[in-house]
Amino acid sequence: MSPVTTKKIAVVPGDGIGQEVIPQALKVVRASGAPVGFTEFDWSADRYLRDGSTIPPDGFAMLAREFDAILVGALGDPRVPSNIHAKEILLGMRFQMDLYANVRPVRLLDESLCPLKDARPEDIDFTIIRENTEGVYLDMGGSFKPGTPDEVATQEDINTRKGVERVIRFAFDYARAQGRRRVLMTDKSNVMTYAGGLWQRVFKEVAQGYPEIAPQHMYVDALCLAMVREPRQFEVIGANNLFGDILTDLAAALVGGLGVAASGNIHPGRTSMFEPVHGSAPALAGKNAANPIGAIAAAAMMLAHLGLNPYAQKIEGAILEAVRQKKTTSDVGGSLGTRECAEWIAGQVR
Ligand code: NAD
Ligand code: IPM
Ligand code: MN
């Protein structure tokens, strides 16, 4: 018998509800029997406030060298108003490990989760591919005469040919692998002409290599309207970092909210990172009330990425059943706590 290779997973629960939902996601993965081993890191606001550290100097290289994937909860804590630890840990992983494609599936699991009239699961099933290493997120800019009536602030939007091309290519490859027929690129090229011009040109060029896939475009404001009015038309959407961030919260609202949304921060062939889309929800923390499904679904995405599809599918099937039977937290219509919801899902998976 050939030995089963155990995949090594680095786990960063982080802050707030991250510390509650991640242990529950690990419980479900263990119940699935997937051949994975977990190593936990306490990088968080607690640790930063204790000893001033965020992530060790060799942290990103160590993660890339020693782990097959990373599972993160959430980072952000009102006791750290600068958010410096979250920037260094979370954005640090995205940037330093060059995880350039943020993949955020938007799938309606059950009619009851959608605020739109008469929307059925087959009406909302698309994926947003968000550029994850550039844009305004690089926080480049400056200020002049701060605190005076003459104050000037600039915030630069960084777009490189390499960065734009690789994420657009990723979106087309993703569409091809998933058997999708359309890729829509969104921007604000009618106003942001330099960055938009680059995105437009690269999109048209890359699309030529995928003749079976129809390239489409919408300005991001029009896309917000269309996503609410007729979400059925979308299959794969590519966007820059900031538009992708905003669109994915809007999209999450169509399918049950932040409590159920999952994401993967991916660089093909490298150690990639998976996390729920939600943040640390400080007001919800410590109450056993946070929905664990986003974290559990992120863990399932991670297993699929690692080639452990049967385990991922088992978990996804159990999530679907939990939602249908309302064995969930109150944000999606159930009456269970964080632990009880995850326990129910783990039971189904087992
Ligand atoms: P948030 O996602 O924490 O919360 C937004 C809203 O969604 C709140 O009403 C919250 O109660 C609800 N919510 C979020 N997750 C939920 C869950 N699992 N179950 C039920 N309800 C849930 O966003 P925010 O309030 O804007 O930010 C709080 C902190 O988290 C900030 O410090 C922010 O920077 C950080 N943040 C981190 C990440 C991340 O680590 N990836 C993402 C977003 C926000
Ligand atoms: C997300 C979050 C992060 C982002 C924050 C916490 C920096 O909102 O993952 O969507 O803006 O990317
Ligand atoms: Mn966001």
mmCIF file of C-alpha atoms and ligand atoms in Angstrom:
data_model
loop_
_atom_site.group_PDB
_atom_site.id
_atom_site.type_symbol
_atom_site.label_atom_id
_atom_site.label_comp_id
_atom_site.label_asym_id
_atom_site.label_seq_id
_atom_site.Cartn_x
_atom_site.Cartn_y
_atom_site.Cartn_z
ATOM 1 C CA MET A 1 0.000 0.000 0.000
ATOM 2 C CA SER A 2 1.366 3.422 -0.870
ATOM 3 C CA PRO A 3 1.694 5.685 2.158
ATOM 4 C CA VAL A 4 -0.757 8.573 2.434
ATOM 5 C CA THR A 5 1.085 11.900 2.465
ATOM 6 C CA THR A 6 -0.138 14.094 5.243
ATOM 7 C CA LYS A 7 -0.530 17.723 4.195
ATOM 8 C CA LYS A 8 0.882 20.240 6.623
ATOM 9 C CA ILE A 9 -1.426 23.132 7.466
ATOM 10 C CA ALA A 10 -0.401 26.300 9.312
ATOM 11 C CA VAL A 11 -3.317 27.673 11.325
ATOM 12 C CA VAL A 12 -3.661 31.314 12.410
ATOM 13 C CA PRO A 13 -6.948 31.817 14.307
ATOM 14 C CA GLY A 14 -6.116 35.517 14.837
ATOM 15 C CA ASP A 15 -8.526 37.837 16.636
ATOM 16 C CA GLY A 16 -12.121 38.001 17.856
ATOM 17 C CA ILE A 17 -14.428 35.412 16.311
ATOM 18 C CA GLY A 18 -11.450 34.040 14.367
ATOM 19 C CA GLN A 19 -10.484 32.326 17.617
ATOM 20 C CA GLU A 20 -13.934 30.745 17.826
ATOM 21 C CA VAL A 21 -14.623 29.687 14.246
ATOM 22 C CA ILE A 22 -11.200 28.260 13.378
ATOM 23 C CA PRO A 23 -11.170 25.532 16.062
ATOM 24 C CA GLN A 24 -14.618 24.540 14.756
ATOM 25 C CA ALA A 25 -13.348 24.347 11.180
ATOM 26 C CA LEU A 26 -10.472 22.133 12.369
ATOM 27 C CA LYS A 27 -12.976 19.873 14.143
ATOM 28 C CA VAL A 28 -14.929 19.411 10.909
ATOM 29 C CA VAL A 29 -11.790 18.711 8.866
ATOM 30 C CA ARG A 30 -10.670 16.129 11.444
ATOM 31 C CA ALA A 31 -14.116 14.516 11.281
ATOM 32 C CA SER A 32 -13.752 14.189 7.515
ATOM 33 C CA GLY A 33 -10.662 12.029 7.962
ATOM 34 C CA ALA A 34 -8.645 14.175 5.528
ATOM 35 C CA PRO A 35 -4.921 13.393 5.781
ATOM 36 C CA VAL A 36 -3.812 16.751 7.194
ATOM 37 C CA GLY A 37 -1.863 17.878 10.235
ATOM 38 C CA PHE A 38 -2.266 21.268 11.884
ATOM 39 C CA THR A 39 0.325 23.556 13.456
ATOM 40 C CA GLU A 40 -1.103 26.580 15.231
ATOM 41 C CA PHE A 41 0.454 30.055 15.403
ATOM 42 C CA ASP A 42 -0.752 32.669 17.904
ATOM 43 C CA TRP A 43 -0.078 35.706 15.691
ATOM 44 C CA SER A 44 -2.820 38.097 16.815
ATOM 45 C CA ALA A 45 -3.669 41.325 18.630
ATOM 46 C CA ASP A 46 -3.269 39.501 21.970
ATOM 47 C CA ARG A 47 0.279 38.570 21.098
ATOM 48 C CA TYR A 48 1.071 42.030 19.689
ATOM 49 C CA LEU A 49 -0.188 43.695 22.869
ATOM 50 C CA ARG A 50 1.812 41.213 24.981
ATOM 51 C CA ASP A 51 5.227 41.408 23.313
ATOM 52 C CA GLY A 52 4.978 43.824 20.369
ATOM 53 C CA SER A 53 5.502 41.119 17.737
ATOM 54 C CA THR A 54 3.286 40.492 14.715
ATOM 55 C CA ILE A 55 4.919 37.776 12.595
ATOM 56 C CA PRO A 56 8.560 36.676 12.996
ATOM 57 C CA PRO A 57 11.067 38.076 10.464
ATOM 58 C CA ASP A 58 11.384 34.734 8.647
ATOM 59 C CA GLY A 59 7.662 33.952 9.083
ATOM 60 C CA PHE A 60 6.590 34.115 5.438
ATOM 61 C CA ALA A 61 9.596 32.114 4.187
ATOM 62 C CA MET A 62 8.976 29.548 6.928
ATOM 63 C CA LEU A 63 5.310 29.192 5.915
ATOM 64 C CA ALA A 64 6.246 28.740 2.264
ATOM 65 C CA ARG A 65 8.978 26.233 3.093
ATOM 66 C CA GLU A 66 7.302 24.109 5.729
ATOM 67 C CA PHE A 67 3.581 24.143 4.949
ATOM 68 C CA ASP A 68 1.266 23.051 2.141
ATOM 69 C CA ALA A 69 -1.420 25.625 3.001
ATOM 70 C CA ILE A 70 -2.459 28.198 5.600
ATOM 71 C CA LEU A 71 -5.845 28.622 7.295
ATOM 72 C CA VAL A 72 -6.512 32.058 8.803
ATOM 73 C CA GLY A 73 -9.442 33.219 10.969
ATOM 74 C CA ALA A 74 -9.568 37.013 11.068
ATOM 75 C CA LEU A 75 -7.337 39.886 12.108
ATOM 76 C CA GLY A 76 -8.448 43.211 13.528
ATOM 77 C CA ASP A 77 -8.963 44.365 17.103
ATOM 78 C CA PRO A 78 -10.234 47.652 18.542
ATOM 79 C CA ARG A 79 -7.342 47.603 21.047
ATOM 80 C CA VAL A 80 -4.951 48.063 18.086
ATOM 81 C CA PRO A 81 -6.423 51.127 16.343
ATOM 82 C CA SER A 82 -3.511 51.341 13.899
ATOM 83 C CA ASN A 83 -4.403 47.814 12.693
ATOM 84 C CA ILE A 84 -0.649 47.334 12.273
ATOM 85 C CA HIS A 85 -0.675 43.660 13.284
ATOM 86 C CA ALA A 86 -3.428 42.860 10.760
ATOM 87 C CA LYS A 87 -1.524 44.688 8.029
ATOM 88 C CA GLU A 88 1.678 42.829 8.804
ATOM 89 C CA ILE A 89 0.117 39.386 9.233
ATOM 90 C CA LEU A 90 -2.811 39.252 6.793
ATOM 91 C CA LEU A 91 -1.760 41.710 4.086
ATOM 92 C CA GLY A 92 1.797 40.487 4.771
ATOM 93 C CA MET A 93 0.850 36.968 3.682
ATOM 94 C CA ARG A 94 -0.983 38.238 0.609
ATOM 95 C CA PHE A 95 1.878 40.518 -0.464
ATOM 96 C CA GLN A 96 5.066 38.806 0.747
ATOM 97 C CA MET A 97 3.928 35.346 -0.333
ATOM 98 C CA ASP A 98 2.652 36.900 -3.576
ATOM 99 C CA LEU A 99 -0.822 35.300 -3.307
ATOM 100 C CA TYR A 100 -2.067 37.261 -6.256
ATOM 101 C CA ALA A 101 -5.528 35.800 -6.851
ATOM 102 C CA ASN A 102 -8.188 36.127 -4.171
ATOM 103 C CA VAL A 103 -10.858 33.623 -5.163
ATOM 104 C CA ARG A 104 -14.267 34.304 -3.637
ATOM 105 C CA PRO A 105 -17.087 31.964 -4.694
ATOM 106 C CA VAL A 106 -20.638 33.287 -4.436
ATOM 107 C CA ARG A 107 -23.120 30.432 -4.352
ATOM 108 C CA LEU A 108 -26.680 30.474 -3.043
ATOM 109 C CA LEU A 109 -27.082 27.314 -0.974
ATOM 110 C CA ASP A 110 -30.751 27.731 -0.184
ATOM 111 C CA GLU A 111 -33.511 30.129 -1.211
ATOM 112 C CA SER A 112 -34.045 31.132 2.399
ATOM 113 C CA LEU A 113 -30.621 32.832 2.494
ATOM 114 C CA CYS A 114 -31.263 35.285 -0.349
ATOM 115 C CA PRO A 115 -32.817 38.710 0.275
ATOM 116 C CA LEU A 116 -33.904 38.912 -3.385
ATOM 117 C CA LYS A 117 -37.446 37.988 -4.325
ATOM 118 C CA ASP A 118 -37.856 34.537 -5.907
ATOM 119 C CA ALA A 119 -34.115 33.848 -6.316
ATOM 120 C CA ARG A 120 -33.293 30.164 -6.512
ATOM 121 C CA PRO A 121 -29.904 28.481 -5.957
ATOM 122 C CA GLU A 122 -29.315 28.138 -9.715
ATOM 123 C CA ASP A 123 -29.709 31.924 -10.075
ATOM 124 C CA ILE A 124 -26.658 32.821 -7.990
ATOM 125 C CA ASP A 125 -23.527 30.836 -8.690
ATOM 126 C CA PHE A 126 -20.498 32.865 -9.677
ATOM 127 C CA THR A 127 -16.957 33.561 -8.529
ATOM 128 C CA ILE A 128 -15.174 36.842 -8.007
ATOM 129 C CA ILE A 129 -11.440 36.790 -8.692
ATOM 130 C CA ARG A 130 -9.947 39.737 -6.876
ATOM 131 C CA GLU A 131 -6.431 41.032 -7.573
ATOM 132 C CA ASN A 132 -4.675 40.633 -4.233
ATOM 133 C CA THR A 133 -1.200 42.204 -4.368
ATOM 134 C CA GLU A 134 -1.594 45.709 -5.834
ATOM 135 C CA GLY A 135 -3.928 48.681 -6.099
ATOM 136 C CA VAL A 136 -4.586 51.101 -3.265
ATOM 137 C CA TYR A 137 -3.779 48.303 -0.829
ATOM 138 C CA LEU A 138 -0.062 49.075 -1.194
ATOM 139 C CA ASP A 139 -0.916 52.194 0.825
ATOM 140 C CA MET A 140 1.382 54.414 -1.195
ATOM 141 C CA GLY A 141 0.801 58.116 -0.993
ATOM 142 C CA GLY A 142 1.405 60.971 1.320
ATOM 143 C CA SER A 143 0.043 63.964 3.052
ATOM 144 C CA PHE A 144 0.946 67.611 3.010
ATOM 145 C CA LYS A 145 0.134 70.100 5.787
ATOM 146 C CA PRO A 146 -1.785 67.474 7.790
ATOM 147 C CA GLY A 147 -4.230 68.863 10.295
ATOM 148 C CA THR A 148 -4.450 72.267 8.612
ATOM 149 C CA PRO A 149 -7.201 73.706 6.407
ATOM 150 C CA ASP A 150 -4.804 73.298 3.468
ATOM 151 C CA GLU A 151 -4.300 69.573 4.030
ATOM 152 C CA VAL A 152 -3.640 67.444 0.957
ATOM 153 C CA ALA A 153 -3.790 63.629 0.952
ATOM 154 C CA THR A 154 -2.865 61.340 -1.923
ATOM 155 C CA GLN A 155 -3.509 57.603 -2.160
ATOM 156 C CA GLU A 156 -1.953 55.929 -5.144
ATOM 157 C CA ASP A 157 -3.560 53.120 -7.132
ATOM 158 C CA ILE A 158 -0.733 50.836 -8.249
ATOM 159 C CA ASN A 159 -1.336 48.680 -11.336
ATOM 160 C CA THR A 160 1.492 46.797 -13.007
ATOM 161 C CA ARG A 161 1.373 45.071 -16.369
ATOM 162 C CA LYS A 162 2.583 41.865 -14.708
ATOM 163 C CA GLY A 163 0.059 42.069 -11.872
ATOM 164 C CA VAL A 164 -2.925 42.804 -14.083
ATOM 165 C CA GLU A 165 -2.021 40.187 -16.668
ATOM 166 C CA ARG A 166 -1.515 37.332 -14.237
ATOM 167 C CA VAL A 167 -4.780 37.845 -12.400
ATOM 168 C CA ILE A 168 -6.774 38.166 -15.623
ATOM 169 C CA ARG A 169 -5.123 35.017 -16.908
ATOM 170 C CA PHE A 170 -5.985 33.333 -13.621
ATOM 171 C CA ALA A 171 -9.652 34.298 -14.094
ATOM 172 C CA PHE A 172 -9.727 32.757 -17.585
ATOM 173 C CA ASP A 173 -7.901 29.618 -16.427
ATOM 174 C CA TYR A 174 -10.322 29.331 -13.525
ATOM 175 C CA ALA A 175 -13.287 29.687 -15.898
ATOM 176 C CA ARG A 176 -11.841 27.055 -18.217
ATOM 177 C CA ALA A 177 -11.170 24.617 -15.371
ATOM 178 C CA GLN A 178 -14.715 25.087 -14.038
ATOM 179 C CA GLY A 179 -16.338 24.722 -17.471
ATOM 180 C CA ARG A 180 -17.591 28.323 -17.393
ATOM 181 C CA ARG A 181 -18.326 30.254 -20.586
ATOM 182 C CA ARG A 182 -18.038 33.899 -19.552
ATOM 183 C CA VAL A 183 -15.477 36.118 -17.829
ATOM 184 C CA LEU A 184 -16.453 39.662 -16.963
ATOM 185 C CA MET A 185 -13.828 42.282 -16.122
ATOM 186 C CA THR A 186 -14.995 45.267 -14.119
ATOM 187 C CA ASP A 187 -13.271 48.616 -13.644
ATOM 188 C CA LYS A 188 -13.917 52.334 -13.664
ATOM 189 C CA SER A 189 -12.008 53.030 -16.861
ATOM 190 C CA ASN A 190 -14.371 55.856 -17.818
ATOM 191 C CA VAL A 191 -12.819 57.889 -14.984
ATOM 192 C CA MET A 192 -9.584 56.159 -13.965
ATOM 193 C CA THR A 193 -8.240 56.201 -17.490
ATOM 194 C CA TYR A 194 -4.621 55.191 -16.881
ATOM 195 C CA ALA A 195 -5.230 52.139 -14.723
ATOM 196 C CA GLY A 196 -8.460 51.350 -16.572
ATOM 197 C CA GLY A 197 -6.700 51.594 -19.903
ATOM 198 C CA LEU A 198 -4.153 49.014 -18.802
ATOM 199 C CA TRP A 199 -6.852 46.638 -17.508
ATOM 200 C CA GLN A 200 -8.863 47.063 -20.751
ATOM 201 C CA ARG A 201 -5.923 46.353 -23.039
ATOM 202 C CA VAL A 202 -4.639 43.385 -21.095
ATOM 203 C CA PHE A 203 -8.136 41.900 -20.780
ATOM 204 C CA LYS A 204 -8.681 42.029 -24.545
ATOM 205 C CA GLU A 205 -5.270 40.510 -25.234
ATOM 206 C CA VAL A 206 -5.544 37.674 -22.740
ATOM 207 C CA ALA A 207 -9.121 36.854 -23.824
ATOM 208 C CA GLN A 208 -7.837 35.969 -27.306
ATOM 209 C CA GLY A 209 -6.135 32.910 -25.843
ATOM 210 C CA TYR A 210 -9.490 31.573 -24.615
ATOM 211 C CA PRO A 211 -11.749 31.487 -27.688
ATOM 212 C CA GLU A 212 -14.382 29.321 -25.978
ATOM 213 C CA ILE A 213 -14.936 31.946 -23.266
ATOM 214 C CA ALA A 214 -16.872 35.168 -23.916
ATOM 215 C CA PRO A 215 -15.132 38.267 -22.521
ATOM 216 C CA GLN A 216 -17.470 40.869 -21.049
ATOM 217 C CA HIS A 217 -17.071 44.226 -19.351
ATOM 218 C CA MET A 218 -19.061 46.427 -16.984
ATOM 219 C CA TYR A 219 -18.196 49.546 -15.085
ATOM 220 C CA VAL A 220 -18.149 48.701 -11.412
ATOM 221 C CA ASP A 221 -21.079 50.943 -10.501
ATOM 222 C CA ALA A 222 -23.271 49.330 -13.155
ATOM 223 C CA LEU A 223 -22.087 45.919 -11.966
ATOM 224 C CA CYS A 224 -23.334 46.642 -8.424
ATOM 225 C CA LEU A 225 -26.779 47.324 -9.840
ATOM 226 C CA ALA A 226 -26.756 44.265 -12.092
ATOM 227 C CA MET A 227 -25.485 41.970 -9.345
ATOM 228 C CA VAL A 228 -28.572 42.749 -7.306
ATOM 229 C CA ARG A 229 -31.077 42.881 -10.177
ATOM 230 C CA GLU A 230 -29.958 39.967 -12.286
ATOM 231 C CA PRO A 231 -27.172 37.944 -10.647
ATOM 232 C CA ARG A 232 -27.928 34.957 -12.868
ATOM 233 C CA GLN A 233 -25.900 36.408 -15.764
ATOM 234 C CA PHE A 234 -22.540 36.171 -13.961
ATOM 235 C CA GLU A 235 -20.066 33.292 -14.012
ATOM 236 C CA VAL A 236 -16.553 34.640 -13.330
ATOM 237 C CA ILE A 237 -15.826 38.279 -12.468
ATOM 238 C CA GLY A 238 -12.320 39.760 -12.362
ATOM 239 C CA ALA A 239 -11.646 42.991 -10.453
ATOM 240 C CA ASN A 240 -8.850 45.014 -8.933
ATOM 241 C CA ASN A 241 -8.099 44.759 -5.225
ATOM 242 C CA LEU A 242 -10.408 47.502 -3.922
ATOM 243 C CA PHE A 243 -13.357 46.875 -6.236
ATOM 244 C CA GLY A 244 -13.003 43.156 -5.493
ATOM 245 C CA ASP A 245 -13.104 43.820 -1.765
ATOM 246 C CA ILE A 246 -16.275 45.871 -2.008
ATOM 247 C CA LEU A 247 -18.013 43.619 -4.534
ATOM 248 C CA THR A 248 -17.413 40.517 -2.432
ATOM 249 C CA ASP A 249 -19.220 41.963 0.583
ATOM 250 C CA LEU A 250 -22.143 42.926 -1.653
ATOM 251 C CA ALA A 251 -22.097 39.473 -3.215
ATOM 252 C CA ALA A 252 -21.963 37.824 0.217
ATOM 253 C CA ALA A 253 -25.160 39.673 1.121
ATOM 254 C CA LEU A 254 -26.916 37.891 -1.772
ATOM 255 C CA VAL A 255 -26.141 34.431 -0.382
ATOM 256 C CA GLY A 256 -26.545 34.676 3.378
ATOM 257 C CA GLY A 257 -24.046 37.282 4.500
ATOM 258 C CA LEU A 258 -20.482 37.326 5.708
ATOM 259 C CA GLY A 259 -21.059 34.385 8.019
ATOM 260 C CA VAL A 260 -21.054 31.929 5.109
ATOM 261 C CA ALA A 261 -18.557 33.448 2.639
ATOM 262 C CA ALA A 262 -15.167 31.774 2.058
ATOM 263 C CA SER A 263 -12.051 32.666 0.128
ATOM 264 C CA GLY A 264 -8.704 31.411 -1.097
ATOM 265 C CA ASN A 265 -5.613 33.617 -1.541
ATOM 266 C CA ILE A 266 -3.767 31.771 -4.248
ATOM 267 C CA HIS A 267 -0.523 31.686 -6.138
ATOM 268 C CA PRO A 268 -0.640 28.513 -8.244
ATOM 269 C CA GLY A 269 2.085 26.100 -7.217
ATOM 270 C CA ARG A 270 2.922 27.926 -3.994
ATOM 271 C CA THR A 271 1.732 27.669 -0.403
ATOM 272 C CA SER A 272 -1.635 29.435 -0.488
ATOM 273 C CA MET A 273 -3.886 30.844 2.237
ATOM 274 C CA PHE A 274 -7.580 30.243 2.939
ATOM 275 C CA GLU A 275 -9.876 32.308 5.161
ATOM 276 C CA PRO A 276 -13.488 33.256 5.712
ATOM 277 C CA VAL A 277 -14.351 36.602 4.082
ATOM 278 C CA HIS A 278 -15.599 38.053 7.367
ATOM 279 C CA GLY A 279 -13.530 39.924 9.918
ATOM 280 C CA SER A 280 -13.078 39.562 13.662
ATOM 281 C CA ALA A 281 -16.584 40.945 14.488
ATOM 282 C CA PRO A 282 -15.540 42.263 17.916
ATOM 283 C CA ALA A 283 -19.137 42.783 19.094
ATOM 284 C CA LEU A 284 -19.965 39.134 18.398
ATOM 285 C CA ALA A 285 -16.810 37.654 19.933
ATOM 286 C CA GLY A 286 -16.922 35.447 23.013
ATOM 287 C CA LYS A 287 -20.643 34.719 22.695
ATOM 288 C CA ASN A 288 -20.589 31.406 20.820
ATOM 289 C CA ALA A 289 -22.776 33.209 18.263
ATOM 290 C CA ALA A 290 -20.538 33.608 15.196
ATOM 291 C CA ASN A 291 -21.432 31.536 12.172
ATOM 292 C CA PRO A 292 -18.663 28.942 11.672
ATOM 293 C CA ILE A 293 -19.741 28.091 8.100
ATOM 294 C CA GLY A 294 -17.477 30.675 6.399
ATOM 295 C CA ALA A 295 -14.442 29.185 8.138
ATOM 296 C CA ILE A 296 -15.570 25.607 7.494
ATOM 297 C CA ALA A 297 -16.170 26.396 3.803
ATOM 298 C CA ALA A 298 -12.714 28.022 3.608
ATOM 299 C CA ALA A 299 -11.211 24.821 5.015
ATOM 300 C CA ALA A 300 -13.104 22.830 2.369
ATOM 301 C CA MET A 301 -11.725 25.125 -0.361
ATOM 302 C CA MET A 302 -8.266 24.471 1.044
ATOM 303 C CA LEU A 303 -8.734 20.699 0.902
ATOM 304 C CA ALA A 304 -9.933 20.911 -2.710
ATOM 305 C CA HIS A 305 -6.904 23.063 -3.555
ATOM 306 C CA LEU A 306 -4.643 20.401 -2.008
ATOM 307 C CA GLY A 307 -6.204 17.725 -4.227
ATOM 308 C CA LEU A 308 -8.272 16.245 -1.393
ATOM 309 C CA ASN A 309 -11.561 16.606 -3.286
ATOM 310 C CA PRO A 310 -13.567 13.778 -1.728
ATOM 311 C CA TYR A 311 -13.073 15.282 1.754
ATOM 312 C CA ALA A 312 -13.907 18.786 0.505
ATOM 313 C CA GLN A 313 -17.104 17.507 -1.124
ATOM 314 C CA LYS A 314 -18.159 15.692 2.029
ATOM 315 C CA ILE A 315 -17.805 18.933 3.993
ATOM 316 C CA GLU A 316 -19.608 21.011 1.362
ATOM 317 C CA GLY A 317 -22.471 18.493 1.335
ATOM 318 C CA ALA A 318 -22.760 18.723 5.115
ATOM 319 C CA ILE A 319 -22.797 22.549 5.019
ATOM 320 C CA LEU A 320 -25.627 22.416 2.477
ATOM 321 C CA GLU A 321 -27.628 20.060 4.696
ATOM 322 C CA ALA A 322 -27.052 22.269 7.758
ATOM 323 C CA VAL A 323 -28.341 25.291 5.877
ATOM 324 C CA ARG A 324 -31.368 23.419 4.507
ATOM 325 C CA GLN A 325 -32.284 22.010 7.926
ATOM 326 C CA LYS A 326 -31.446 25.287 9.723
ATOM 327 C CA LYS A 327 -28.876 23.614 11.937
ATOM 328 C CA THR A 328 -27.147 26.990 11.930
ATOM 329 C CA THR A 329 -26.526 30.182 13.845
ATOM 330 C CA SER A 330 -29.151 32.920 13.885
ATOM 331 C CA ASP A 331 -27.648 35.067 11.094
ATOM 332 C CA VAL A 332 -28.805 32.409 8.613
ATOM 333 C CA GLY A 333 -32.034 31.480 10.294
ATOM 334 C CA GLY A 334 -31.089 28.806 12.836
ATOM 335 C CA SER A 335 -30.896 28.814 16.622
ATOM 336 C CA LEU A 336 -27.621 26.981 17.290
ATOM 337 C CA GLY A 337 -24.389 28.335 18.732
ATOM 338 C CA THR A 338 -21.042 28.366 16.919
ATOM 339 C CA ARG A 339 -19.914 25.089 18.488
ATOM 340 C CA GLU A 340 -23.267 23.318 18.139
ATOM 341 C CA CYS A 341 -23.570 24.218 14.442
ATOM 342 C CA ALA A 342 -20.044 22.951 13.739
ATOM 343 C CA GLU A 343 -20.697 19.838 15.813
ATOM 344 C CA TRP A 344 -23.781 19.082 13.719
ATOM 345 C CA ILE A 345 -21.785 19.521 10.503
ATOM 346 C CA ALA A 346 -18.955 17.374 11.879
ATOM 347 C CA GLY A 347 -21.522 14.681 12.721
ATOM 348 C CA GLN A 348 -22.819 14.668 9.126
ATOM 349 C CA VAL A 349 -19.286 14.530 7.788
ATOM 350 C CA ARG A 350 -18.344 11.624 10.052
HETATM 351 P P1 NAD B 1 -16.762 42.004 10.190
HETATM 352 O O1 NAD B 1 -16.752 41.039 9.072
HETATM 353 O O2 NAD B 1 -15.992 41.619 11.389
HETATM 354 O O3 NAD B 1 -18.287 42.262 10.628
HETATM 355 C C1 NAD B 1 -19.248 42.839 9.738
HETATM 356 C C2 NAD B 1 -20.663 42.412 10.146
HETATM 357 O O4 NAD B 1 -20.861 41.035 9.820
HETATM 358 C C3 NAD B 1 -20.926 42.534 11.643
HETATM 359 O O5 NAD B 1 -22.275 42.883 11.805
HETATM 360 C C4 NAD B 1 -20.686 41.138 12.148
HETATM 361 O O6 NAD B 1 -21.388 40.855 13.335
HETATM 362 C C5 NAD B 1 -21.169 40.284 10.976
HETATM 363 N N1 NAD B 1 -20.416 39.016 10.912
HETATM 364 C C6 NAD B 1 -19.136 38.863 10.509
HETATM 365 N N2 NAD B 1 -18.769 37.584 10.601
HETATM 366 C C7 NAD B 1 -19.824 36.907 11.049
HETATM 367 C C8 NAD B 1 -20.068 35.536 11.362
HETATM 368 N N3 NAD B 1 -19.119 34.599 11.214
HETATM 369 N N4 NAD B 1 -21.283 35.184 11.841
HETATM 370 C C9 NAD B 1 -22.253 36.105 11.992
HETATM 371 N N5 NAD B 1 -22.094 37.412 11.710
HETATM 372 C C10 NAD B 1 -20.893 37.798 11.252
HETATM 373 O O7 NAD B 1 -16.273 43.404 9.608
HETATM 374 P P2 NAD B 1 -15.973 44.790 10.348
HETATM 375 O O8 NAD B 1 -16.920 44.969 11.491
HETATM 376 O O9 NAD B 1 -15.920 45.792 9.298
HETATM 377 O O10 NAD B 1 -14.505 44.629 10.927
HETATM 378 C C11 NAD B 1 -14.164 44.170 12.243
HETATM 379 C C12 NAD B 1 -12.659 43.985 12.315
HETATM 380 O O11 NAD B 1 -12.259 42.900 11.479
HETATM 381 C C13 NAD B 1 -11.849 45.194 11.827
HETATM 382 O O12 NAD B 1 -10.695 45.274 12.622
HETATM 383 C C14 NAD B 1 -11.498 44.844 10.394
HETATM 384 O O13 NAD B 1 -10.350 45.496 9.929
HETATM 385 C C15 NAD B 1 -11.289 43.354 10.523
HETATM 386 N N6 NAD B 1 -11.487 42.574 9.281
HETATM 387 C C16 NAD B 1 -10.632 41.547 9.068
HETATM 388 C C17 NAD B 1 -10.809 40.719 7.967
HETATM 389 C C18 NAD B 1 -9.864 39.604 7.750
HETATM 390 O O14 NAD B 1 -9.120 39.241 8.641
HETATM 391 N N7 NAD B 1 -9.850 38.990 6.589
HETATM 392 C C19 NAD B 1 -11.879 40.942 7.099
HETATM 393 C C20 NAD B 1 -12.757 42.009 7.358
HETATM 394 C C21 NAD B 1 -12.558 42.815 8.464
HETATM 395 C C1 IPM B 2 -11.059 41.285 3.351
HETATM 396 C C2 IPM B 2 -10.871 42.367 4.406
HETATM 397 C C3 IPM B 2 -9.453 42.939 4.308
HETATM 398 C C4 IPM B 2 -9.328 43.583 2.944
HETATM 399 C C5 IPM B 2 -9.087 43.955 5.396
HETATM 400 C C6 IPM B 2 -9.241 43.374 6.776
HETATM 401 C C7 IPM B 2 -7.685 44.454 5.218
HETATM 402 O O1 IPM B 2 -11.851 43.340 4.278
HETATM 403 O O2 IPM B 2 -10.326 40.285 3.387
HETATM 404 O O3 IPM B 2 -11.967 41.420 2.526
HETATM 405 O O4 IPM B 2 -9.734 44.731 2.760
HETATM 406 O O5 IPM B 2 -8.811 42.909 2.060
HETATM 407 MN MN MN B 3 -13.375 42.897 2.779
#
